[in-house]
């Protein structure tokens, strides 16, 4: 069947298998030239696609144990984040780190070592992983952690499924008093003030900025900065504090068909972005926001990726080291603004320090942009690649669908040792994705 | 606490999906299957996900003589009992293999009918409860390619409708489910048309709705009602010549 990631490009013909148990999984590993695990397919590009055998892990989705003292959950890799929240938020627990969508599997979050709006304060997903069980090329299972089978553990977190199949994991949840977030909105007229606001926000658990990337000149980098903290029971109005974990019911929106390309021209986008900024300015200051709207605004619009039309879209996400962040970000934003190819979503995050074998985050700033796929944007994207590399930055594989092997190597000195490790451990021949082939990993 | 739900044949994909749907609504769950101890991880899974009590019970639909005891051992008489017990088997093989044919007939009719009959009596005594039987559209007409299975399902469908009439004034409701194709272990590898094939969770959803709204006979995907109407209308003279 034709398979793609969330960005709907590239589309690859692939055999998909849906094993129900470990034995079926072992058989697949033994009988196929190579395989790759797949969760919910929320990676944007081709990281979860292998044409000969893509293994849909979502049937291996049992929750196995929970310790209410420590908040440790043991679950199979196919468990979906929204089910974890549904089960444990009512009991006062929330994920330590969450990406911007709740439709991801535990395995997918570990493989990409996802980051949230709290990277600065709490690091990436690995920070809450106590151990993982990984199936190797010969079907044997290794329980690894930062203390045992360390190499496997280190390479699997952020290893994009290229080191084995994650079967189970023990992860710690965070104790929360309510399902609400105290949000502060700060309008920032340009990039510098946005960065200043993010730097000042050290004490906030969550922080993120939405950038209007069509604003130019003095307004370059015009943003809304959103800070957030888990609300305590005493922060809630009385009528809510009786049910501190209840989420108000929302209407489900959906995008029923592929948007025609012309709907996304620079005028409609400019108007949209300007309006969004205005609304933010009106709403400046503090608000209480429920967890679902705060963390997963896009999930409320089912199939929003269709908005970019049939050809799909590409996301660009880079991280730039703190010393060169300001310079790098302004160069990126200037290039985008000049091309006039802005996106609905331009998200700026401040990352805290992180040392990993292959995970994406590093201390500095991360910028994410979406573009519909056209010849013009591919040229623009190549320019953004170049600027990122010039400023010592690197790219997020979970979002990539198009970069070249050379670009990856130029941006990330860790590639060589990852590739060596893959060859040495037999992972390379057994675990392959379309992305790994493209990037020669 | 909401009333409990018993799932007979809990290891099957549909049984599992039904357990999840009722548990999500807060019902305690009784899982009954052969080698029930192997469902331990599933039991924990349901408890963790939905915070409801789950119990495991050893049950073999074919050992009808053990059924009374099985019921006696349940911690409490459930309010809803769902039988998803069944066996497709291979028609071709069952034409030659008498034991297999008998096993298919007993798994799809005798076994489930027997346990539901016992439950029906208890429910009748109590004056409440819902029995759900998973039958099949294959029971509507014997086809050359699966009449052993189909005939057993036909028997089961008739049994359920009779039971429904008998209990109608006794506060006990009976639901017959005719799911059409379902994407399960049983049908894996078969090339099923996507529009006619339901997911186990869809079957489960319609069962929950049928129990709540006291529906009698439900098709999971509505197109099947049309299809079966047409299939039933084909004159036997023609029907015996088409291979389907
Ligand atoms: C709207 C949206 C917002 C997002 N926001 C963020 C964000 O804020 N931060 C962030 O970090 N990411 C973000 N992402 C990316 C997303 O979190 C990651 O791509 C995540 O890995 C997707 O999980 P999945 O279960 O869908 O995995 P898939 O997309 O199916 O697979 C992703 C990778 O994980 C591997 N994998 C999956 N399961 C296993 C397994 N069991 N064993 C081994 N490897 C496995 C695959 O091989 C593949 O390499 C976002 C994505 C979307 C669509």
PDB file of C-alpha atoms in Angstrom, chain B residues 5-195:
ATOM      1  CA  UNK B   5     -20.291  -7.274  31.592  1.00  0.00           C
ATOM      2  CA  UNK B   6     -19.298 -10.838  30.776  1.00  0.00           C
ATOM      3  CA  UNK B   7     -17.410 -11.515  27.559  1.00  0.00           C
ATOM      4  CA  UNK B   8     -17.497 -15.110  26.340  1.00  0.00           C
ATOM      5  CA  UNK B   9     -14.624 -15.697  23.953  1.00  0.00           C
ATOM      6  CA  UNK B  10     -12.592 -12.801  25.305  1.00  0.00           C
ATOM      7  CA  UNK B  11      -9.402 -13.622  23.454  1.00  0.00           C
ATOM      8  CA  UNK B  12     -10.885 -12.858  20.053  1.00  0.00           C
ATOM      9  CA  UNK B  13     -10.331  -9.457  18.480  1.00  0.00           C
ATOM     10  CA  UNK B  14     -14.004  -8.583  18.705  1.00  0.00           C
ATOM     11  CA  UNK B  15     -14.247  -9.847  22.291  1.00  0.00           C
ATOM     12  CA  UNK B  16     -11.252  -7.745  23.196  1.00  0.00           C
ATOM     13  CA  UNK B  17     -12.700  -4.668  21.537  1.00  0.00           C
ATOM     14  CA  UNK B  18     -16.032  -5.161  23.309  1.00  0.00           C
ATOM     15  CA  UNK B  19     -14.234  -5.422  26.648  1.00  0.00           C
ATOM     16  CA  UNK B  20     -12.429  -2.137  25.962  1.00  0.00           C
ATOM     17  CA  UNK B  21     -15.631  -0.306  24.999  1.00  0.00           C
ATOM     18  CA  UNK B  22     -17.591  -1.388  28.059  1.00  0.00           C
ATOM     19  CA  UNK B  23     -14.627  -0.855  30.375  1.00  0.00           C
ATOM     20  CA  UNK B  24     -14.176   2.644  28.981  1.00  0.00           C
ATOM     21  CA  UNK B  25     -17.757   3.331  30.051  1.00  0.00           C
ATOM     22  CA  UNK B  26     -16.903   2.197  33.563  1.00  0.00           C
ATOM     23  CA  UNK B  27     -18.334  -1.332  33.598  1.00  0.00           C
ATOM     24  CA  UNK B  28     -16.520  -4.056  35.540  1.00  0.00           C
ATOM     25  CA  UNK B  29     -15.480  -6.768  33.116  1.00  0.00           C
ATOM     26  CA  UNK B  30     -15.497 -10.569  33.336  1.00  0.00           C
ATOM     27  CA  UNK B  31     -13.284 -12.113  30.679  1.00  0.00           C
ATOM     28  CA  UNK B  32     -14.075 -15.723  29.857  1.00  0.00           C
ATOM     29  CA  UNK B  33     -11.937 -17.840  27.553  1.00  0.00           C
ATOM     30  CA  UNK B  34      -9.905 -20.995  27.296  1.00  0.00           C
ATOM     31  CA  UNK B  35      -6.569 -20.756  29.119  1.00  0.00           C
ATOM     32  CA  UNK B  36      -7.841 -17.643  30.768  1.00  0.00           C
ATOM     33  CA  UNK B  37      -4.625 -17.174  32.763  1.00  0.00           C
ATOM     34  CA  UNK B  38      -2.901 -16.101  29.543  1.00  0.00           C
ATOM     35  CA  UNK B  39      -5.204 -13.060  29.502  1.00  0.00           C
ATOM     36  CA  UNK B  40      -3.526 -11.725  32.600  1.00  0.00           C
ATOM     37  CA  UNK B  41      -1.705  -8.917  30.755  1.00  0.00           C
ATOM     38  CA  UNK B  42      -4.964  -7.939  29.085  1.00  0.00           C
ATOM     39  CA  UNK B  43      -6.667  -7.865  32.467  1.00  0.00           C
ATOM     40  CA  UNK B  44      -4.006  -5.490  33.816  1.00  0.00           C
ATOM     41  CA  UNK B  45      -4.243  -3.418  30.658  1.00  0.00           C
ATOM     42  CA  UNK B  46      -7.999  -2.937  31.077  1.00  0.00           C
ATOM     43  CA  UNK B  47      -7.665  -2.139  34.763  1.00  0.00           C
ATOM     44  CA  UNK B  48      -4.924   0.423  34.179  1.00  0.00           C
ATOM     45  CA  UNK B  49      -6.607   2.079  31.239  1.00  0.00           C
ATOM     46  CA  UNK B  50     -10.099   2.351  32.613  1.00  0.00           C
ATOM     47  CA  UNK B  51      -9.768   1.847  36.351  1.00  0.00           C
ATOM     48  CA  UNK B  52     -12.452  -0.877  36.443  1.00  0.00           C
ATOM     49  CA  UNK B  53     -12.260  -4.297  38.132  1.00  0.00           C
ATOM     50  CA  UNK B  54     -11.520  -7.144  35.718  1.00  0.00           C
ATOM     51  CA  UNK B  55     -11.736 -10.858  36.463  1.00  0.00           C
ATOM     52  CA  UNK B  56     -10.646 -13.904  34.445  1.00  0.00           C
ATOM     53  CA  UNK B  57     -12.743 -17.052  34.092  1.00  0.00           C
ATOM     54  CA  UNK B  58     -11.935 -20.385  32.525  1.00  0.00           C
ATOM     55  CA  UNK B  59     -14.509 -21.132  29.847  1.00  0.00           C
ATOM     56  CA  UNK B  60     -14.671 -23.568  26.959  1.00  0.00           C
ATOM     57  CA  UNK B  61     -17.752 -23.224  24.784  1.00  0.00           C
ATOM     58  CA  UNK B  62     -17.449 -26.799  23.562  1.00  0.00           C
ATOM     59  CA  UNK B  63     -17.462 -28.351  27.029  1.00  0.00           C
ATOM     60  CA  UNK B  64     -21.164 -27.725  27.497  1.00  0.00           C
ATOM     61  CA  UNK B  65     -21.326 -29.972  30.555  1.00  0.00           C
ATOM     62  CA  UNK B  66     -19.067 -27.500  32.400  1.00  0.00           C
ATOM     63  CA  UNK B  67     -21.175 -24.446  31.652  1.00  0.00           C
ATOM     64  CA  UNK B  68     -23.400 -24.613  34.719  1.00  0.00           C
ATOM     65  CA  UNK B  69     -20.371 -24.787  36.928  1.00  0.00           C
ATOM     66  CA  UNK B  70     -18.735 -21.930  35.072  1.00  0.00           C
ATOM     67  CA  UNK B  71     -21.741 -19.763  35.863  1.00  0.00           C
ATOM     68  CA  UNK B  72     -21.765 -20.840  39.471  1.00  0.00           C
ATOM     69  CA  UNK B  73     -18.141 -19.718  39.820  1.00  0.00           C
ATOM     70  CA  UNK B  74     -18.701 -16.191  38.518  1.00  0.00           C
ATOM     71  CA  UNK B  75     -18.252 -13.627  41.305  1.00  0.00           C
ATOM     72  CA  UNK B  76     -21.606 -12.137  40.362  1.00  0.00           C
ATOM     73  CA  UNK B  77     -24.230 -12.640  37.727  1.00  0.00           C
ATOM     74  CA  UNK B  78     -23.403 -10.076  35.012  1.00  0.00           C
ATOM     75  CA  UNK B  79     -25.959  -7.614  33.718  1.00  0.00           C
ATOM     76  CA  UNK B  80     -24.766  -7.975  30.138  1.00  0.00           C
ATOM     77  CA  UNK B  81     -23.343 -11.138  28.567  1.00  0.00           C
ATOM     78  CA  UNK B  82     -21.764 -10.997  25.141  1.00  0.00           C
ATOM     79  CA  UNK B  83     -20.901 -14.175  23.276  1.00  0.00           C
ATOM     80  CA  UNK B  84     -18.369 -13.702  20.519  1.00  0.00           C
ATOM     81  CA  UNK B  85     -17.490 -17.381  20.450  1.00  0.00           C
ATOM     82  CA  UNK B  86     -17.139 -18.789  16.961  1.00  0.00           C
ATOM     83  CA  UNK B  87     -14.918 -20.696  14.576  1.00  0.00           C
ATOM     84  CA  UNK B  88     -14.698 -20.121  10.839  1.00  0.00           C
ATOM     85  CA  UNK B  89     -12.719 -23.221   9.903  1.00  0.00           C
ATOM     86  CA  UNK B  90     -12.182 -24.262   6.329  1.00  0.00           C
ATOM     87  CA  UNK B  91     -15.262 -25.292   4.398  1.00  0.00           C
ATOM     88  CA  UNK B  92     -13.233 -27.396   2.001  1.00  0.00           C
ATOM     89  CA  UNK B  93     -11.561 -29.318   4.761  1.00  0.00           C
ATOM     90  CA  UNK B  94     -14.770 -29.740   6.701  1.00  0.00           C
ATOM     91  CA  UNK B  95     -16.403 -31.402   3.679  1.00  0.00           C
ATOM     92  CA  UNK B  96     -13.992 -34.305   4.181  1.00  0.00           C
ATOM     93  CA  UNK B  97     -13.151 -34.001   7.854  1.00  0.00           C
ATOM     94  CA  UNK B  98     -16.160 -34.895   9.911  1.00  0.00           C
ATOM     95  CA  UNK B  99     -14.571 -33.934  13.194  1.00  0.00           C
ATOM     96  CA  UNK B 100     -13.745 -30.460  11.947  1.00  0.00           C
ATOM     97  CA  UNK B 101     -17.267 -30.036  10.570  1.00  0.00           C
ATOM     98  CA  UNK B 102     -18.706 -31.020  13.909  1.00  0.00           C
ATOM     99  CA  UNK B 103     -16.342 -28.701  15.716  1.00  0.00           C
ATOM    100  CA  UNK B 104     -17.411 -25.776  13.514  1.00  0.00           C
ATOM    101  CA  UNK B 105     -21.085 -26.549  14.072  1.00  0.00           C
ATOM    102  CA  UNK B 106     -20.685 -26.900  17.799  1.00  0.00           C
ATOM    103  CA  UNK B 107     -18.485 -23.801  18.162  1.00  0.00           C
ATOM    104  CA  UNK B 108     -20.893 -21.578  16.312  1.00  0.00           C
ATOM    105  CA  UNK B 109     -24.192 -22.981  17.538  1.00  0.00           C
ATOM    106  CA  UNK B 110     -24.288 -25.556  20.284  1.00  0.00           C
ATOM    107  CA  UNK B 111     -21.683 -23.997  22.547  1.00  0.00           C
ATOM    108  CA  UNK B 112     -22.790 -20.359  22.459  1.00  0.00           C
ATOM    109  CA  UNK B 113     -26.491 -21.267  22.481  1.00  0.00           C
ATOM    110  CA  UNK B 114     -25.991 -23.511  25.479  1.00  0.00           C
ATOM    111  CA  UNK B 115     -24.256 -20.936  27.641  1.00  0.00           C
ATOM    112  CA  UNK B 116     -26.669 -18.169  26.644  1.00  0.00           C
ATOM    113  CA  UNK B 117     -29.576 -20.485  27.471  1.00  0.00           C
ATOM    114  CA  UNK B 118     -28.241 -20.978  30.987  1.00  0.00           C
ATOM    115  CA  UNK B 119     -27.622 -17.273  31.387  1.00  0.00           C
ATOM    116  CA  UNK B 120     -31.110 -16.548  30.046  1.00  0.00           C
ATOM    117  CA  UNK B 121     -32.689 -18.585  32.815  1.00  0.00           C
ATOM    118  CA  UNK B 122     -30.721 -16.745  35.481  1.00  0.00           C
ATOM    119  CA  UNK B 123     -31.498 -13.382  33.928  1.00  0.00           C
ATOM    120  CA  UNK B 124     -35.166 -14.332  33.734  1.00  0.00           C
ATOM    121  CA  UNK B 125     -35.218 -15.245  37.409  1.00  0.00           C
ATOM    122  CA  UNK B 126     -33.637 -11.935  38.258  1.00  0.00           C
ATOM    123  CA  UNK B 127     -35.886 -10.088  35.825  1.00  0.00           C
ATOM    124  CA  UNK B 128     -33.171  -8.123  34.049  1.00  0.00           C
ATOM    125  CA  UNK B 129     -30.184  -8.400  31.761  1.00  0.00           C
ATOM    126  CA  UNK B 130     -29.086  -8.307  28.163  1.00  0.00           C
ATOM    127  CA  UNK B 131     -27.734 -11.192  26.117  1.00  0.00           C
ATOM    128  CA  UNK B 132     -25.731 -10.444  23.009  1.00  0.00           C
ATOM    129  CA  UNK B 133     -24.941 -13.109  20.439  1.00  0.00           C
ATOM    130  CA  UNK B 134     -22.463 -12.581  17.653  1.00  0.00           C
ATOM    131  CA  UNK B 135     -23.936 -14.414  14.697  1.00  0.00           C
ATOM    132  CA  UNK B 136     -23.190 -13.808  11.039  1.00  0.00           C
ATOM    133  CA  UNK B 137     -24.699 -12.702   7.769  1.00  0.00           C
ATOM    134  CA  UNK B 138     -23.485 -16.084   6.556  1.00  0.00           C
ATOM    135  CA  UNK B 139     -26.474 -17.540   8.383  1.00  0.00           C
ATOM    136  CA  UNK B 140     -28.954 -15.886   6.062  1.00  0.00           C
ATOM    137  CA  UNK B 141     -28.472 -18.370   3.256  1.00  0.00           C
ATOM    138  CA  UNK B 142     -26.348 -21.449   2.778  1.00  0.00           C
ATOM    139  CA  UNK B 143     -23.641 -20.790   0.263  1.00  0.00           C
ATOM    140  CA  UNK B 144     -21.502 -23.387  -1.454  1.00  0.00           C
ATOM    141  CA  UNK B 145     -18.323 -21.877  -0.057  1.00  0.00           C
ATOM    142  CA  UNK B 146     -19.179 -21.844   3.653  1.00  0.00           C
ATOM    143  CA  UNK B 147     -22.440 -23.611   4.441  1.00  0.00           C
ATOM    144  CA  UNK B 148     -21.078 -25.573   7.381  1.00  0.00           C
ATOM    145  CA  UNK B 149     -20.238 -22.376   9.214  1.00  0.00           C
ATOM    146  CA  UNK B 150     -23.274 -20.598   7.751  1.00  0.00           C
ATOM    147  CA  UNK B 151     -25.742 -23.247   8.827  1.00  0.00           C
ATOM    148  CA  UNK B 152     -24.470 -23.184  12.388  1.00  0.00           C
ATOM    149  CA  UNK B 153     -24.773 -19.410  12.432  1.00  0.00           C
ATOM    150  CA  UNK B 154     -28.284 -19.759  10.961  1.00  0.00           C
ATOM    151  CA  UNK B 155     -29.161 -22.014  13.854  1.00  0.00           C
ATOM    152  CA  UNK B 156     -27.703 -19.549  16.311  1.00  0.00           C
ATOM    153  CA  UNK B 157     -29.585 -16.637  14.747  1.00  0.00           C
ATOM    154  CA  UNK B 158     -32.847 -18.558  15.001  1.00  0.00           C
ATOM    155  CA  UNK B 159     -32.057 -19.516  18.571  1.00  0.00           C
ATOM    156  CA  UNK B 160     -31.445 -15.900  19.518  1.00  0.00           C
ATOM    157  CA  UNK B 161     -34.646 -14.700  17.923  1.00  0.00           C
ATOM    158  CA  UNK B 162     -36.635 -17.389  19.696  1.00  0.00           C
ATOM    159  CA  UNK B 163     -34.991 -16.534  22.988  1.00  0.00           C
ATOM    160  CA  UNK B 164     -35.778 -12.868  22.414  1.00  0.00           C
ATOM    161  CA  UNK B 165     -39.462 -13.604  21.940  1.00  0.00           C
ATOM    162  CA  UNK B 166     -39.611 -15.831  24.974  1.00  0.00           C
ATOM    163  CA  UNK B 167     -37.960 -13.282  27.244  1.00  0.00           C
ATOM    164  CA  UNK B 168     -39.496 -10.129  25.803  1.00  0.00           C
ATOM    165  CA  UNK B 169     -41.965  -9.757  28.668  1.00  0.00           C
ATOM    166  CA  UNK B 170     -39.507 -10.868  31.331  1.00  0.00           C
ATOM    167  CA  UNK B 171     -37.261  -7.843  31.364  1.00  0.00           C
ATOM    168  CA  UNK B 172     -34.506  -9.634  29.506  1.00  0.00           C
ATOM    169  CA  UNK B 173     -33.327  -8.354  26.165  1.00  0.00           C
ATOM    170  CA  UNK B 174     -31.558 -10.253  23.401  1.00  0.00           C
ATOM    171  CA  UNK B 175     -29.399  -8.672  20.705  1.00  0.00           C
ATOM    172  CA  UNK B 176     -28.390 -10.465  17.516  1.00  0.00           C
ATOM    173  CA  UNK B 177     -25.294  -9.039  15.858  1.00  0.00           C
ATOM    174  CA  UNK B 178     -24.698  -9.697  12.158  1.00  0.00           C
ATOM    175  CA  UNK B 179     -21.330  -8.130  11.562  1.00  0.00           C
ATOM    176  CA  UNK B 180     -20.518  -8.908   7.914  1.00  0.00           C
ATOM    177  CA  UNK B 181     -16.786  -8.991   7.240  1.00  0.00           C
ATOM    178  CA  UNK B 182     -14.572  -8.007  10.137  1.00  0.00           C
ATOM    179  CA  UNK B 183     -10.828  -7.423  10.004  1.00  0.00           C
ATOM    180  CA  UNK B 184      -9.665  -9.941  12.605  1.00  0.00           C
ATOM    181  CA  UNK B 185      -7.176 -12.732  13.128  1.00  0.00           C
ATOM    182  CA  UNK B 186      -9.791 -15.049  11.627  1.00  0.00           C
ATOM    183  CA  UNK B 187      -9.941 -13.099   8.381  1.00  0.00           C
ATOM    184  CA  UNK B 188      -6.296 -12.069   8.183  1.00  0.00           C
ATOM    185  CA  UNK B 189      -4.793 -12.725   4.774  1.00  0.00           C
ATOM    186  CA  UNK B 190      -8.239 -12.851   3.126  1.00  0.00           C
ATOM    187  CA  UNK B 191      -8.728 -10.161   0.546  1.00  0.00           C
ATOM    188  CA  UNK B 192     -11.749  -8.363   1.965  1.00  0.00           C
ATOM    189  CA  UNK B 193     -13.377  -5.360   0.283  1.00  0.00           C
ATOM    190  CA  UNK B 194     -12.616  -2.359   2.481  1.00  0.00           C
ATOM    191  CA  UNK B 195     -16.106  -0.824   2.254  1.00  0.00           C
TER     192      UNK B 195
END
